[in-house]
Coordinates of C-alpha atoms in Angstrom, one line a residue:
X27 CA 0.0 0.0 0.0
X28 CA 1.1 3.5 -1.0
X29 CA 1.8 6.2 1.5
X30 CA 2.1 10.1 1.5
X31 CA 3.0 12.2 3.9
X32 CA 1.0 15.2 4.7
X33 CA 2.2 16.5 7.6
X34 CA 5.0 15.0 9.9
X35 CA 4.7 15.4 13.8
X36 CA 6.9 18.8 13.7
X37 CA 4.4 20.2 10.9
X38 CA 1.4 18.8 13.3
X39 CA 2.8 21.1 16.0
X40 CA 3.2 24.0 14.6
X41 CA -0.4 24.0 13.1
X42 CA -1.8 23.3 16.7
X43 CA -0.1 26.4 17.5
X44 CA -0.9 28.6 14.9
X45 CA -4.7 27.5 15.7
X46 CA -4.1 28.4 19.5
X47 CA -2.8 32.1 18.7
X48 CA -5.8 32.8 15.8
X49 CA -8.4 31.3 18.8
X50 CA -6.6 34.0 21.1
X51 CA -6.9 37.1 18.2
X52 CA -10.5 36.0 17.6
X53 CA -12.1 35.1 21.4
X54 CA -9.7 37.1 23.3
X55 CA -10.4 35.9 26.8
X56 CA -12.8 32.8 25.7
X57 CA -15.2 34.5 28.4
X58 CA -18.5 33.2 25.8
X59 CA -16.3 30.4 23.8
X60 CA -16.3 26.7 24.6
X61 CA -14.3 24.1 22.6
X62 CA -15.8 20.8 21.4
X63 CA -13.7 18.0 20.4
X64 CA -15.7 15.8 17.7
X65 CA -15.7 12.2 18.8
X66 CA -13.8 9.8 17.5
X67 CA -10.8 11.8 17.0
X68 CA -11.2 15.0 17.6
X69 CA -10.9 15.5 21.2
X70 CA -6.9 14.3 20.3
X71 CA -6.8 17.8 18.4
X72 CA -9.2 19.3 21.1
X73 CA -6.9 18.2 23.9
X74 CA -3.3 19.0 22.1
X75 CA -5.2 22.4 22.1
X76 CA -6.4 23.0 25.1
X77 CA -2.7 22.2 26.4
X78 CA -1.0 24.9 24.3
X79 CA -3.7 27.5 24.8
X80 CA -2.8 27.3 28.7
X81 CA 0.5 27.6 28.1
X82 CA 0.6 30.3 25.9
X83 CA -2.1 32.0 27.8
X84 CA -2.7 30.6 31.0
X85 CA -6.3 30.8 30.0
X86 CA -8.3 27.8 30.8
X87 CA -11.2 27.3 28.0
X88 CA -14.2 25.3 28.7
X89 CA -14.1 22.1 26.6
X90 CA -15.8 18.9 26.0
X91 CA -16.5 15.8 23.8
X92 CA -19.7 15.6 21.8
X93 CA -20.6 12.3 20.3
X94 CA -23.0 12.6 16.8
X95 CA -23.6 8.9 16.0
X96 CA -27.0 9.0 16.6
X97 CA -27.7 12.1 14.7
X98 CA -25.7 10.7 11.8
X99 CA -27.9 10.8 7.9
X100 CA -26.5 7.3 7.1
X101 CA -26.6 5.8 10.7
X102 CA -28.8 2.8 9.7
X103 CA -27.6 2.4 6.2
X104 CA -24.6 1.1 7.0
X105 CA -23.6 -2.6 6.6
X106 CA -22.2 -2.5 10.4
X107 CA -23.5 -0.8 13.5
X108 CA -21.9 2.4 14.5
X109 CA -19.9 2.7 17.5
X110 CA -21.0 4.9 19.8
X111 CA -18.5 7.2 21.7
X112 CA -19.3 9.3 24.9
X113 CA -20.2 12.6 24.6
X114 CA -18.7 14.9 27.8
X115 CA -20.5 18.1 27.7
X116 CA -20.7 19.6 31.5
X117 CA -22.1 22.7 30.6
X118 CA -24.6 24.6 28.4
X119 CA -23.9 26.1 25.1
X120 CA -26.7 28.8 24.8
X121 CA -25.4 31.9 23.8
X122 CA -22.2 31.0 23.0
X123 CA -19.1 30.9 20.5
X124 CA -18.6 27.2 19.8
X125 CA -15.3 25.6 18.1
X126 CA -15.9 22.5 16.9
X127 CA -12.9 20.7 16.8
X128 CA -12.0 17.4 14.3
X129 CA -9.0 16.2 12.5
X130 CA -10.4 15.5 8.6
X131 CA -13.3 17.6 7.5
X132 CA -14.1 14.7 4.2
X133 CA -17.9 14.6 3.2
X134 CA -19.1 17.1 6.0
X135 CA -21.7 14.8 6.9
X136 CA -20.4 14.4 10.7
X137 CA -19.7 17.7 10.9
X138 CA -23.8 18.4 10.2
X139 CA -24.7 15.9 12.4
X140 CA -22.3 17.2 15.2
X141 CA -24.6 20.7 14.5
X142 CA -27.9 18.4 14.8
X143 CA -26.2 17.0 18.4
X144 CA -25.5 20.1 19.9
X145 CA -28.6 21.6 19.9
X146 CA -29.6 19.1 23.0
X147 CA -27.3 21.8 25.0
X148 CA -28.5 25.0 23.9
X149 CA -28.3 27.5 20.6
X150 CA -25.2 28.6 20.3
X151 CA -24.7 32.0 19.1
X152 CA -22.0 31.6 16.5
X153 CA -20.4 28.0 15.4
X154 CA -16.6 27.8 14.0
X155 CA -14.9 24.6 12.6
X156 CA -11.5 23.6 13.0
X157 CA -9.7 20.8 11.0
X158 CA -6.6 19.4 10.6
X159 CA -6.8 18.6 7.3
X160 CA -9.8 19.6 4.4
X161 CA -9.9 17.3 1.8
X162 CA -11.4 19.4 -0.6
X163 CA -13.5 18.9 -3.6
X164 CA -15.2 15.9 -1.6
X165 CA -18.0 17.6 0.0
X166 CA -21.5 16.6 0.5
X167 CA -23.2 19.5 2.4
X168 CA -21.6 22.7 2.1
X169 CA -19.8 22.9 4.9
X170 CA -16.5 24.8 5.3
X171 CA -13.5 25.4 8.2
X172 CA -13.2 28.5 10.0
X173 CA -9.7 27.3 11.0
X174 CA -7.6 24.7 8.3
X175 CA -4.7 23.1 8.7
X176 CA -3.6 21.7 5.3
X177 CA -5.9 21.5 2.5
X178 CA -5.5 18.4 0.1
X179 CA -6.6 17.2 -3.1
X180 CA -7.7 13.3 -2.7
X181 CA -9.6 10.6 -4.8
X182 CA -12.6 8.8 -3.5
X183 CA -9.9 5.5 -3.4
X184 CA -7.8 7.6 -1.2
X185 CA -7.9 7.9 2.7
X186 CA -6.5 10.3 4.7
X187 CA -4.8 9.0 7.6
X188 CA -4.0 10.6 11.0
X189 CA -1.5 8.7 13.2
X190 CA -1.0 9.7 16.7
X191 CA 1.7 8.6 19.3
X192 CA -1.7 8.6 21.8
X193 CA -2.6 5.6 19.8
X194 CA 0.2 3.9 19.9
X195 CA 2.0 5.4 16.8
X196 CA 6.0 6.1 17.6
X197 CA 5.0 9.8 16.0
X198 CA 2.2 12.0 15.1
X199 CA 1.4 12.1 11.4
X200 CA -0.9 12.4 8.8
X201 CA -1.1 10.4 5.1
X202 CA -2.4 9.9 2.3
X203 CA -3.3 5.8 1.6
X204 CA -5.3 4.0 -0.9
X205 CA -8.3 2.3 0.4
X206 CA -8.4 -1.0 1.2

């Protein structure tokens, strides 16, 4: 199987903290902003962060997890069940600036479900997306990131994917790999 690297872990950290210093120009003191990790992996980006935002900072953002499966257009036309993941959200989001946080923005389609999730705590009043990587030209709904990493051209037979030494991996990563 074919690889191409995207971004190698020095890249990966430098992106996080370019991310960190435009959340600081654009929510100053994150007094109305919380930060939303999208489950699966998401809250890895969401909680790299949250890290270098308190370091550079020493401000202290509310965050959480937020789990769409359930809200999800194909969740019952799939061949498999979905796995659900646990959505940790200990406080409201009415009225508030929300980042949503995830690694590949590909079809869009969990990013609208993540929108259909959140409304069980609250309306916010303004809703950014954050991504690692945009594979562009792929998109289902039109759906686009506030905050990019990378943006990459990829075929339907191509996967993007993001390696991280929290999973295992001896560094962080991100490829390009043909489907299996």
């Amino acid at each position: 199987m074919q690889k191409r690297l995207v971004l190698d872990q020095q890249q990966i950290a430098i992106i996080l903290k370019r991310f960190c210093y435009q959340l600081i120009e654009n929510h100053d003191t994150f007094e109305n902003t919380v930060l939303l990790g999208l489950q699966p992996r998401g809250p890895i980006v969401l909680d790299k962060i949250v890290k270098t935002l308190q370091e550079i900072s020493g401000i202290k953002v509310p965050f959480g997890y937020l789990d769409a499966t359930f809200h999800r257009d194909d969740f019952r036309r799939r061949d498999f069940p979905l796995k659900a993941n646990e959505t940790k959200i200990d406080f409201l989001i009415e009225g508030k600036k929300v980042v949503l946080i995830d690694d590949v923005l590909y079809k869009g389609r969990s990013v609208r479900a993540a929108l259909d999730a959140m409304i069980a705590f609250g309306r916010p009043q303004k809703v950014e997306l954050m991504v690692l990587v945009d594979r562009k030209y792929t998109r289902d709904y039109p759906i686009m990131p506030d905050y990019c990493g990378v943006k990459v051209n990829t075929l339907e037979s191509q996967y993007v994917s993001v390696e991280w030494t929290e999973k295992g991996f001896e560094k962080d990563a991100i490829w390009i790999t043909e489907k299996a």
